[in-house]
Amino acid sequence: MSHSTAETTRDASADWPEAIYALLKKYSIRQVALVPDAGHSRLIKRCLADNELHVVSLTTEEEGIALMQGAWLGGQRSVLLMQSSGVGNCINMLSLSTIHRCPMPMLVTMRGDFGEFNPAQIPMGQATQPVLEAVGTLVQRADRPEDVAPCVEATLKFAFNTFRPTATLIGQRVLGAKTFGKDD
Amino acid sequence: MLAESGKIDRRELTRALLADRGGMLVIAGLGAPAWDITAVGDGPQNLPLWGGMGAAAMIGLGLALAQPERRVLVLTGDGEMLMGIGSLATIAHQAPKNLAIVVQDNEHYGETGMQETATRHGTDLVTMAEGAGIKRTMRVTRADEVPPLVQAVRGADGPFFAVVKVDEKSKPLVLPPREGAILQARMREHLLGPEAHLA
Ligand SMILES: Cc1ncc(C[n+]2csc(CCOP(=O)(O)OP(=O)(O)O)c2C)c(N)n1
Ligand SMILES: [Mg+2]
């Protein structure tokens, strides 16, 4: 376990990426914007294998906010996958959702959270939820594997039924903290 | 087409780009480009932006992917394009055939008091777009280059990227509706019918 990274951590309840993929299909998502995070790697692989999805790899997360605005204008549903540090790149752009009333669901894998090793992840990780809420995002937190699917479903429903930015934060208790081999 | 300076007039350029536009959808970057498309004629096929600086090209990408049968034009300023410059790589990677981006390059941040942008000092947005991987590009400085530009924007082998050097003087303000919910809903209704509001 000490040398495994988040993407290789597996246990019996670790099929939440598959559950998220099923929800993306259930809610007719057609565009998936992302900057990769290890915590999302299984879901990203699953999406890339699906020809019905436009998977759009971004240079910075705020591009994903703009992409979601364009997709909705054209009648397609979309989501943005990113790690918590990327939330900081999105904040001003989220005004697009508020002014146009555009659904913008975000699925965020946390860093700078439970058991973090890397000091650089702490400032944005600790600010992720308050900053999202400060710009009007409805935020769910999933800190156990079994919470992930219900939180993501709530995030999709809130976005597409009530036309606003919404987010599920998937905590490091679910993802496993990256320790670079230093466990103590 | 030309201003007193001998450079292309941004509003005449906009008029030429949008004349007989057919089904073409237009996203305009905040500030002057949004006033320009409104001066030429406001309607549901236009999304003039009031904010989201740096978003215009990526909104165009999301729309172009969702509506592959429609032409999508992003008309924006040099400052707005510089802020979202990474999106050119994202767009080159996705390579939507129906997307065109035209930058009205006045080499200034016009809206905020005419401070100089990097394009005033040697930054070449066409070279940046080509470096990002966009294959069809154009540099326009003369009036006789505008008709071929208009044709290229309507062509079906995008993504297409052009920079037009325009006169830097500000034009009279022509403001579009300020309620974003209306701007979004009218384009969705235009594309999807009344169903748009039941989605
Ligand atoms: C994130 C952000 N930073 C700064 C501004 C202020 N601002 C509004 S318009 C603008 C300049 C736009 O310049 P350009 O795109 O070149 O348009 P021009 O008016 O020159 O045609 C700036 C800096 C803003 N609205 N948002
Ligand atoms: Mg300018």
CSV table of C-alpha atoms and ligand atoms in Angstrom, one decimal:
chain,number,residue,atom,x,y,z
A,1,MET,CA,0.0,0.0,0.0
A,2,SER,CA,2.8,2.4,0.8
A,3,HIS,CA,4.0,2.6,-2.8
A,4,SER,CA,0.6,2.7,-4.5
A,5,THR,CA,-0.8,5.9,-5.9
A,6,ALA,CA,-4.5,6.8,-5.8
A,7,GLU,CA,-5.2,5.3,-9.2
A,8,THR,CA,-3.9,1.9,-8.2
A,9,THR,CA,-5.7,1.7,-4.8
A,10,ARG,CA,-8.4,-0.9,-5.1
A,11,ASP,CA,-10.7,-2.6,-2.6
A,12,ALA,CA,-14.1,-4.2,-2.7
A,13,SER,CA,-16.0,-0.9,-2.5
A,14,ALA,CA,-13.8,0.8,-5.0
A,15,ASP,CA,-16.2,0.5,-8.0
A,16,TRP,CA,-17.4,4.1,-7.6
A,17,PRO,CA,-15.8,5.2,-10.9
A,18,GLU,CA,-18.0,2.7,-12.6
A,19,ALA,CA,-21.0,4.0,-10.7
A,20,ILE,CA,-20.2,7.6,-11.8
A,21,TYR,CA,-19.9,6.5,-15.5
A,22,ALA,CA,-23.4,4.8,-15.2
A,23,LEU,CA,-24.8,8.1,-13.9
A,24,LEU,CA,-23.3,10.1,-16.7
A,25,LYS,CA,-25.1,7.8,-19.1
A,26,LYS,CA,-28.3,7.9,-17.1
A,27,TYR,CA,-28.4,11.7,-17.2
A,28,SER,CA,-27.5,11.8,-21.0
A,29,ILE,CA,-24.2,13.5,-20.6
A,30,ARG,CA,-22.6,14.1,-24.0
A,31,GLN,CA,-19.5,16.2,-23.3
A,32,VAL,CA,-16.9,15.4,-20.6
A,33,ALA,CA,-14.4,18.1,-20.0
A,34,LEU,CA,-11.3,17.4,-17.9
A,35,VAL,CA,-7.9,18.1,-16.7
A,36,PRO,CA,-6.6,14.7,-15.5
A,37,ASP,CA,-6.4,13.7,-11.9
A,38,ALA,CA,-5.2,10.3,-10.7
A,39,GLY,CA,-8.4,10.0,-8.7
A,40,HIS,CA,-10.4,10.2,-11.9
A,41,SER,CA,-8.2,8.0,-14.0
A,42,ARG,CA,-10.5,5.0,-14.1
A,43,LEU,CA,-13.5,7.1,-15.0
A,44,ILE,CA,-11.5,9.0,-17.7
A,45,LYS,CA,-10.5,5.6,-19.3
A,46,ARG,CA,-14.1,4.6,-19.2
A,47,CYS,CA,-15.3,7.8,-20.9
A,48,LEU,CA,-12.6,7.7,-23.5
A,49,ALA,CA,-13.8,4.2,-24.6
A,50,ASP,CA,-17.3,5.6,-25.1
A,51,ASN,CA,-17.8,6.9,-28.7
A,52,GLU,CA,-21.0,8.7,-27.7
A,53,LEU,CA,-19.0,11.1,-25.4
A,54,HIS,CA,-17.0,14.0,-26.5
A,55,VAL,CA,-14.1,13.8,-24.1
A,56,VAL,CA,-12.4,17.2,-24.1
A,57,SER,CA,-8.9,17.4,-22.5
A,58,LEU,CA,-8.4,21.0,-21.4
A,59,THR,CA,-5.2,23.1,-20.9
A,60,THR,CA,-6.8,24.7,-17.8
A,61,GLU,CA,-10.0,23.9,-15.9
A,62,GLU,CA,-11.7,27.2,-16.6
A,63,GLU,CA,-11.9,26.2,-20.3
A,64,GLY,CA,-14.2,23.4,-19.1
A,65,ILE,CA,-16.6,26.0,-17.6
A,66,ALA,CA,-16.8,27.8,-20.9
A,67,LEU,CA,-17.2,24.4,-22.8
A,68,MET,CA,-20.2,23.5,-20.6
A,69,GLN,CA,-21.7,26.9,-21.4
A,70,GLY,CA,-21.3,26.2,-25.1
A,71,ALA,CA,-22.6,22.6,-24.9
A,72,TRP,CA,-25.8,23.7,-23.1
A,73,LEU,CA,-26.4,26.5,-25.6
A,74,GLY,CA,-26.3,23.8,-28.3
A,75,GLY,CA,-28.6,21.4,-26.4
A,76,GLN,CA,-26.0,19.0,-24.9
A,77,ARG,CA,-25.4,18.1,-21.3
A,78,SER,CA,-21.8,18.1,-20.0
A,79,VAL,CA,-19.7,17.7,-16.8
A,80,LEU,CA,-16.3,18.8,-15.7
A,81,LEU,CA,-13.9,16.4,-14.0
A,82,MET,CA,-10.9,17.9,-12.1
A,83,GLN,CA,-8.9,17.9,-8.9
A,84,SER,CA,-9.5,20.4,-6.2
A,85,SER,CA,-6.6,22.6,-7.2
A,86,GLY,CA,-8.3,23.2,-10.5
A,87,VAL,CA,-11.4,24.6,-8.8
A,88,GLY,CA,-9.3,27.7,-8.1
A,89,ASN,CA,-8.8,28.2,-11.9
A,90,CYS,CA,-12.6,28.2,-12.4
A,91,ILE,CA,-14.0,30.8,-10.0
A,92,ASN,CA,-14.5,33.9,-12.2
A,93,MET,CA,-15.6,31.7,-15.1
A,94,LEU,CA,-18.4,30.3,-13.0
A,95,SER,CA,-20.2,33.7,-13.4
A,96,LEU,CA,-21.2,32.3,-16.8
A,97,SER,CA,-23.4,29.8,-15.1
A,98,THR,CA,-25.0,32.3,-12.7
A,99,ILE,CA,-25.7,35.0,-15.4
A,100,HIS,CA,-27.1,32.6,-18.0
A,101,ARG,CA,-28.6,30.1,-15.6
A,102,CYS,CA,-26.5,27.3,-17.2
A,103,PRO,CA,-26.3,23.8,-15.6
A,104,MET,CA,-22.6,23.2,-14.6
A,105,PRO,CA,-22.0,20.0,-12.7
A,106,MET,CA,-18.4,19.5,-11.5
A,107,LEU,CA,-16.9,16.2,-10.1
A,108,VAL,CA,-13.9,17.1,-8.0
A,109,THR,CA,-11.3,14.7,-6.6
A,110,MET,CA,-9.9,16.2,-3.4
A,111,ARG,CA,-6.3,16.9,-2.6
A,112,GLY,CA,-5.1,19.0,0.4
A,113,ASP,CA,-7.6,17.0,2.4
A,114,PHE,CA,-7.5,14.0,4.8
A,115,GLY,CA,-4.0,12.7,5.1
A,116,GLU,CA,-2.4,15.1,2.5
A,117,PHE,CA,1.4,14.8,2.1
A,118,ASN,CA,2.1,17.7,-0.3
A,119,PRO,CA,2.1,21.2,1.2
A,120,ALA,CA,1.3,22.8,-2.2
A,121,GLN,CA,-2.1,21.1,-2.2
A,122,ILE,CA,-3.3,22.4,1.2
A,123,PRO,CA,-4.2,26.0,0.5
A,124,MET,CA,-6.6,25.3,-2.4
A,125,GLY,CA,-7.7,22.0,-1.0
A,126,GLN,CA,-8.9,23.6,2.2
A,127,ALA,CA,-10.5,26.5,0.3
A,128,THR,CA,-12.3,24.4,-2.3
A,129,GLN,CA,-15.7,24.1,-0.7
A,130,PRO,CA,-15.9,27.7,0.7
A,131,VAL,CA,-14.8,29.2,-2.5
A,132,LEU,CA,-17.3,27.2,-4.6
A,133,GLU,CA,-20.1,28.1,-2.2
A,134,ALA,CA,-19.0,31.8,-2.3
A,135,VAL,CA,-19.9,31.9,-6.0
A,136,GLY,CA,-23.2,30.1,-5.5
A,137,THR,CA,-22.3,26.4,-6.1
A,138,LEU,CA,-24.3,23.7,-4.4
A,139,VAL,CA,-21.7,21.4,-2.9
A,140,GLN,CA,-21.9,17.7,-1.8
A,141,ARG,CA,-19.1,15.9,0.0
A,142,ALA,CA,-18.5,12.2,-0.5
A,143,ASP,CA,-16.1,10.9,2.2
A,144,ARG,CA,-17.0,7.2,2.0
A,145,PRO,CA,-17.1,5.1,-1.2
A,146,GLU,CA,-20.8,4.4,-0.8
A,147,ASP,CA,-21.5,8.2,-0.7
A,148,VAL,CA,-20.0,8.8,-4.1
A,149,ALA,CA,-22.9,7.7,-6.3
A,150,PRO,CA,-25.7,9.4,-4.4
A,151,CYS,CA,-23.8,12.6,-4.1
A,152,VAL,CA,-22.9,12.6,-7.9
A,153,GLU,CA,-26.6,11.9,-8.7
A,154,ALA,CA,-27.7,14.8,-6.5
A,155,THR,CA,-25.1,17.0,-8.2
A,156,LEU,CA,-26.4,16.1,-11.7
A,157,LYS,CA,-30.0,16.6,-10.6
A,158,PHE,CA,-29.4,19.9,-9.0
A,159,ALA,CA,-27.6,21.2,-12.0
A,160,PHE,CA,-30.0,20.1,-14.7
A,161,ASN,CA,-33.2,20.6,-12.7
A,162,THR,CA,-32.3,23.9,-11.1
A,163,PHE,CA,-29.8,25.5,-13.6
A,164,ARG,CA,-26.8,26.4,-11.6
A,165,PRO,CA,-23.2,25.3,-10.7
A,166,THR,CA,-23.1,22.2,-8.6
A,167,ALA,CA,-20.2,20.0,-7.3
A,168,THR,CA,-19.4,16.7,-5.6
A,169,LEU,CA,-16.1,16.7,-3.7
A,170,ILE,CA,-14.7,13.2,-3.5
A,171,GLY,CA,-12.6,13.2,-0.4
A,172,GLN,CA,-9.2,11.6,0.2
A,173,ARG,CA,-10.7,9.1,2.5
A,174,VAL,CA,-12.3,7.6,-0.6
A,175,LEU,CA,-9.3,8.2,-2.9
A,176,GLY,CA,-6.5,7.3,-0.6
A,177,ALA,CA,-3.8,9.9,0.1
A,178,LYS,CA,-0.8,10.0,-2.2
A,179,THR,CA,2.2,9.5,0.1
A,180,PHE,CA,5.2,9.3,-2.3
A,181,GLY,CA,6.2,6.2,-0.3
A,182,LYS,CA,6.4,8.1,3.0
A,183,ASP,CA,3.8,6.5,5.2
A,184,ASP,CA,4.8,7.9,8.6
B,1,MET,CA,-14.3,49.1,-44.9
B,2,LEU,CA,-11.3,51.3,-43.9
B,3,ALA,CA,-11.1,53.8,-41.1
B,4,GLU,CA,-9.3,57.1,-41.5
B,5,SER,CA,-6.1,55.4,-40.2
B,6,GLY,CA,-6.2,53.2,-43.3
B,7,LYS,CA,-6.8,50.2,-41.1
B,8,ILE,CA,-9.9,48.0,-41.3
B,9,ASP,CA,-13.0,49.3,-39.5
B,10,ARG,CA,-14.2,46.7,-36.9
B,11,ARG,CA,-17.8,47.4,-37.4
B,12,GLU,CA,-17.6,47.2,-41.2
B,13,LEU,CA,-15.7,43.9,-40.8
B,14,THR,CA,-18.4,42.6,-38.5
B,15,ARG,CA,-21.0,43.6,-41.0
B,16,ALA,CA,-19.2,41.7,-43.8
B,17,LEU,CA,-18.7,38.6,-41.6
B,18,LEU,CA,-22.4,38.5,-40.7
B,19,ALA,CA,-24.1,39.5,-44.0
B,20,ASP,CA,-26.3,36.7,-45.3
B,21,ARG,CA,-25.1,34.6,-42.5
B,22,GLY,CA,-27.6,31.8,-43.0
B,23,GLY,CA,-27.7,29.5,-39.9
B,24,MET,CA,-24.4,30.7,-38.5
B,25,LEU,CA,-24.2,31.1,-34.8
B,26,VAL,CA,-22.0,33.8,-33.3
B,27,ILE,CA,-20.3,34.0,-29.9
B,28,ALA,CA,-18.9,37.5,-29.2
B,29,GLY,CA,-16.2,38.2,-26.6
B,30,LEU,CA,-17.0,40.8,-23.9
B,31,GLY,CA,-16.8,44.4,-24.7
B,32,ALA,CA,-16.4,45.8,-28.2
B,33,PRO,CA,-17.0,42.6,-30.2
B,34,ALA,CA,-20.3,42.2,-28.3
B,35,TRP,CA,-21.3,45.7,-29.2
B,36,ASP,CA,-20.2,45.1,-32.8
B,37,ILE,CA,-22.4,42.1,-33.4
B,38,THR,CA,-25.3,43.9,-31.8
B,39,ALA,CA,-24.8,47.0,-33.9
B,40,VAL,CA,-25.0,44.8,-37.0
B,41,GLY,CA,-28.2,43.2,-35.8
B,42,ASP,CA,-29.2,41.5,-32.5
B,43,GLY,CA,-31.1,38.2,-32.5
B,44,PRO,CA,-31.2,34.6,-31.1
B,45,GLN,CA,-28.3,33.4,-33.2
B,46,ASN,CA,-26.0,35.7,-31.3
B,47,LEU,CA,-24.5,35.2,-27.8
B,48,PRO,CA,-22.8,38.5,-26.8
B,49,LEU,CA,-20.8,38.0,-23.7
B,50,TRP,CA,-21.0,40.3,-20.7
B,51,GLY,CA,-18.1,38.6,-18.8
B,52,GLY,CA,-16.2,35.4,-18.8
B,53,MET,CA,-13.1,37.0,-20.3
B,54,GLY,CA,-11.1,34.2,-22.0
B,55,ALA,CA,-14.2,32.0,-22.5
B,56,ALA,CA,-15.4,32.9,-26.0
B,57,ALA,CA,-13.4,30.3,-28.0
B,58,MET,CA,-14.3,27.5,-25.6
B,59,ILE,CA,-18.0,28.4,-25.6
B,60,GLY,CA,-17.7,28.2,-29.4
B,61,LEU,CA,-16.1,24.7,-29.1
B,62,GLY,CA,-18.9,23.4,-26.8
B,63,LEU,CA,-21.5,24.8,-29.2
B,64,ALA,CA,-19.8,23.5,-32.3
B,65,LEU,CA,-19.5,20.0,-30.9
B,66,ALA,CA,-23.2,20.1,-29.8
B,67,GLN,CA,-24.4,21.4,-33.2
B,68,PRO,CA,-22.2,19.9,-35.9
B,69,GLU,CA,-24.5,20.9,-38.7
B,70,ARG,CA,-24.3,24.6,-37.8
B,71,ARG,CA,-21.4,27.0,-38.5
B,72,VAL,CA,-20.1,28.6,-35.3
B,73,LEU,CA,-18.2,31.9,-35.4
B,74,VAL,CA,-16.3,33.2,-32.4
B,75,LEU,CA,-15.6,37.0,-32.9
B,76,THR,CA,-13.4,38.4,-30.1
B,77,GLY,CA,-10.7,40.8,-29.1
B,78,ASP,CA,-7.0,40.4,-28.9
B,79,GLY,CA,-7.1,40.8,-25.1
B,80,GLU,CA,-9.9,38.3,-24.7
B,81,MET,CA,-8.1,35.8,-26.9
B,82,LEU,CA,-4.8,36.2,-25.1
B,83,MET,CA,-6.6,35.4,-21.8
B,84,GLY,CA,-7.9,32.1,-23.2
B,85,ILE,CA,-4.9,31.3,-25.4
B,86,GLY,CA,-4.6,27.7,-24.2
B,87,SER,CA,-8.0,27.0,-25.7
B,88,LEU,CA,-6.4,27.0,-29.1
B,89,ALA,CA,-4.6,23.8,-28.3
B,90,THR,CA,-7.8,22.3,-26.9
B,91,ILE,CA,-9.7,23.3,-30.1
B,92,ALA,CA,-6.9,22.0,-32.4
B,93,HIS,CA,-7.1,18.7,-30.6
B,94,GLN,CA,-10.9,18.4,-31.0
B,95,ALA,CA,-10.7,19.8,-34.5
B,96,PRO,CA,-14.4,20.7,-35.1
B,97,LYS,CA,-14.9,21.3,-38.8
B,98,ASN,CA,-17.7,23.9,-38.1
B,99,LEU,CA,-15.8,26.3,-35.9
B,100,ALA,CA,-14.1,29.6,-36.9
B,101,ILE,CA,-12.4,32.1,-34.7
B,102,VAL,CA,-11.8,35.7,-35.8
B,103,VAL,CA,-9.8,38.0,-33.6
B,104,GLN,CA,-10.3,41.8,-34.1
B,105,ASP,CA,-6.8,42.8,-33.2
B,106,ASN,CA,-6.6,46.5,-32.2
B,107,GLU,CA,-3.5,45.8,-30.2
B,108,HIS,CA,-5.1,47.3,-27.1
B,109,TYR,CA,-7.5,46.5,-24.2
B,110,GLY,CA,-10.0,48.9,-25.7
B,111,GLU,CA,-12.8,48.5,-23.1
B,112,THR,CA,-10.6,49.4,-20.1
B,113,GLY,CA,-8.9,52.5,-21.4
B,114,MET,CA,-6.7,51.5,-24.4
B,115,GLN,CA,-3.8,49.9,-22.6
B,116,GLU,CA,-1.5,48.1,-25.0
B,117,THR,CA,-1.7,44.3,-25.3
B,118,ALA,CA,1.1,42.0,-26.1
B,119,THR,CA,0.1,42.0,-29.8
B,120,ARG,CA,1.4,45.6,-29.9
B,121,HIS,CA,4.8,44.3,-29.0
B,122,GLY,CA,5.4,41.4,-31.3
B,123,THR,CA,3.1,38.6,-30.1
B,124,ASP,CA,1.5,37.0,-33.2
B,125,LEU,CA,-1.7,35.3,-32.5
B,126,VAL,CA,-1.7,33.5,-35.9
B,127,THR,CA,1.7,31.9,-35.2
B,128,MET,CA,0.4,30.9,-31.7
B,129,ALA,CA,-2.7,29.3,-33.3
B,130,GLU,CA,-0.5,27.4,-35.8
B,131,GLY,CA,1.8,26.3,-33.0
B,132,ALA,CA,-1.3,25.1,-31.2
B,133,GLY,CA,-2.0,22.9,-34.2
B,134,ILE,CA,-4.7,24.8,-36.0
B,135,LYS,CA,-4.0,24.2,-39.7
B,136,ARG,CA,-6.2,26.8,-41.5
B,137,THR,CA,-5.3,30.3,-40.5
B,138,MET,CA,-5.3,33.8,-42.1
B,139,ARG,CA,-3.8,37.2,-41.4
B,140,VAL,CA,-5.9,40.1,-42.7
B,141,THR,CA,-4.7,43.7,-42.9
B,142,ARG,CA,-6.2,44.9,-46.2
B,143,ALA,CA,-9.8,45.5,-47.4
B,144,ASP,CA,-9.4,43.2,-50.4
B,145,GLU,CA,-8.6,40.3,-48.0
B,146,VAL,CA,-12.0,40.5,-46.3
B,147,PRO,CA,-14.0,38.7,-48.9
B,148,PRO,CA,-11.7,35.6,-48.9
B,149,LEU,CA,-11.9,35.8,-45.0
B,150,VAL,CA,-15.7,35.7,-45.1
B,151,GLN,CA,-15.5,32.7,-47.4
B,152,ALA,CA,-13.0,30.9,-45.2
B,153,VAL,CA,-15.2,31.5,-42.1
B,154,ARG,CA,-18.1,29.8,-43.9
B,155,GLY,CA,-16.0,27.0,-45.3
B,156,ALA,CA,-16.6,23.5,-43.9
B,157,ASP,CA,-13.0,22.5,-43.2
B,158,GLY,CA,-12.4,24.1,-39.8
B,159,PRO,CA,-11.2,24.8,-37.3
B,160,PHE,CA,-10.2,28.1,-38.8
B,161,PHE,CA,-8.4,30.9,-37.1
B,162,ALA,CA,-7.9,34.5,-38.3
B,163,VAL,CA,-6.5,37.7,-37.0
B,164,VAL,CA,-7.7,41.0,-38.5
B,165,LYS,CA,-5.7,44.1,-37.7
B,166,VAL,CA,-8.4,46.7,-37.0
B,167,ASP,CA,-8.4,50.4,-36.3
B,168,GLU,CA,-8.0,51.0,-32.6
B,169,LYS,CA,-10.6,53.7,-32.1
B,170,SER,CA,-13.7,52.8,-30.1
B,171,LYS,CA,-17.1,52.8,-31.8
B,172,PRO,CA,-20.4,54.1,-30.4
B,173,LEU,CA,-21.8,51.7,-27.8
B,174,VAL,CA,-24.7,49.5,-29.0
B,175,LEU,CA,-25.7,47.3,-26.0
B,176,PRO,CA,-27.4,43.9,-26.3
B,177,PRO,CA,-29.9,42.7,-23.7
B,178,ARG,CA,-28.1,42.5,-20.3
B,179,GLU,CA,-30.2,39.6,-18.9
B,180,GLY,CA,-28.0,36.5,-19.5
B,181,ALA,CA,-30.9,34.1,-19.0
B,182,ILE,CA,-32.6,35.6,-22.0
B,183,LEU,CA,-29.5,35.5,-24.2
B,184,GLN,CA,-29.0,31.8,-23.4
B,185,ALA,CA,-32.7,30.8,-23.6
B,186,ARG,CA,-33.3,32.6,-27.0
B,187,MET,CA,-30.4,30.7,-28.6
B,188,ARG,CA,-31.5,27.4,-27.2
B,189,GLU,CA,-35.1,28.0,-28.3
B,190,HIS,CA,-33.8,28.9,-31.8
B,191,LEU,CA,-31.9,25.7,-32.0
B,192,LEU,CA,-34.1,23.2,-30.1
B,193,GLY,CA,-37.6,24.8,-30.3
B,194,PRO,CA,-39.9,25.2,-27.3
B,195,GLU,CA,-38.6,21.9,-26.0
B,196,ALA,CA,-35.5,23.8,-25.0
B,197,HIS,CA,-37.3,25.1,-21.9
B,198,LEU,CA,-38.6,21.7,-20.9
B,199,ALA,CA,-35.2,19.9,-21.0
C,1,LIG,C1,-11.1,38.3,-15.8
C,1,LIG,C2,-11.2,39.7,-16.3
C,1,LIG,N1,-10.1,40.6,-16.3
C,1,LIG,C3,-10.2,41.8,-16.7
C,1,LIG,C4,-11.4,42.3,-17.1
C,1,LIG,C5,-11.5,43.8,-17.6
C,1,LIG,N2,-11.7,43.8,-19.0
C,1,LIG,C6,-12.9,43.9,-19.6
C,1,LIG,S1,-12.8,44.1,-21.3
C,1,LIG,C7,-11.1,44.0,-21.2
C,1,LIG,C8,-10.3,44.2,-22.5
C,1,LIG,C9,-10.7,43.5,-23.6
C,1,LIG,O1,-9.8,43.7,-24.6
C,1,LIG,P1,-10.0,43.1,-26.1
C,1,LIG,O2,-10.5,41.7,-26.0
C,1,LIG,O3,-8.8,43.3,-26.8
C,1,LIG,O4,-11.2,43.9,-26.6
C,1,LIG,P2,-11.2,45.4,-27.3
C,1,LIG,O5,-12.1,46.3,-26.4
C,1,LIG,O6,-9.8,45.9,-27.4
C,1,LIG,O7,-11.8,45.2,-28.6
C,1,LIG,C10,-10.7,43.9,-19.9
C,1,LIG,C11,-9.2,43.8,-19.6
C,1,LIG,C12,-12.5,41.5,-17.1
C,1,LIG,N3,-13.7,41.9,-17.5
C,1,LIG,N4,-12.4,40.2,-16.7
C,2,MG,MG,-8.3,44.7,-28.3
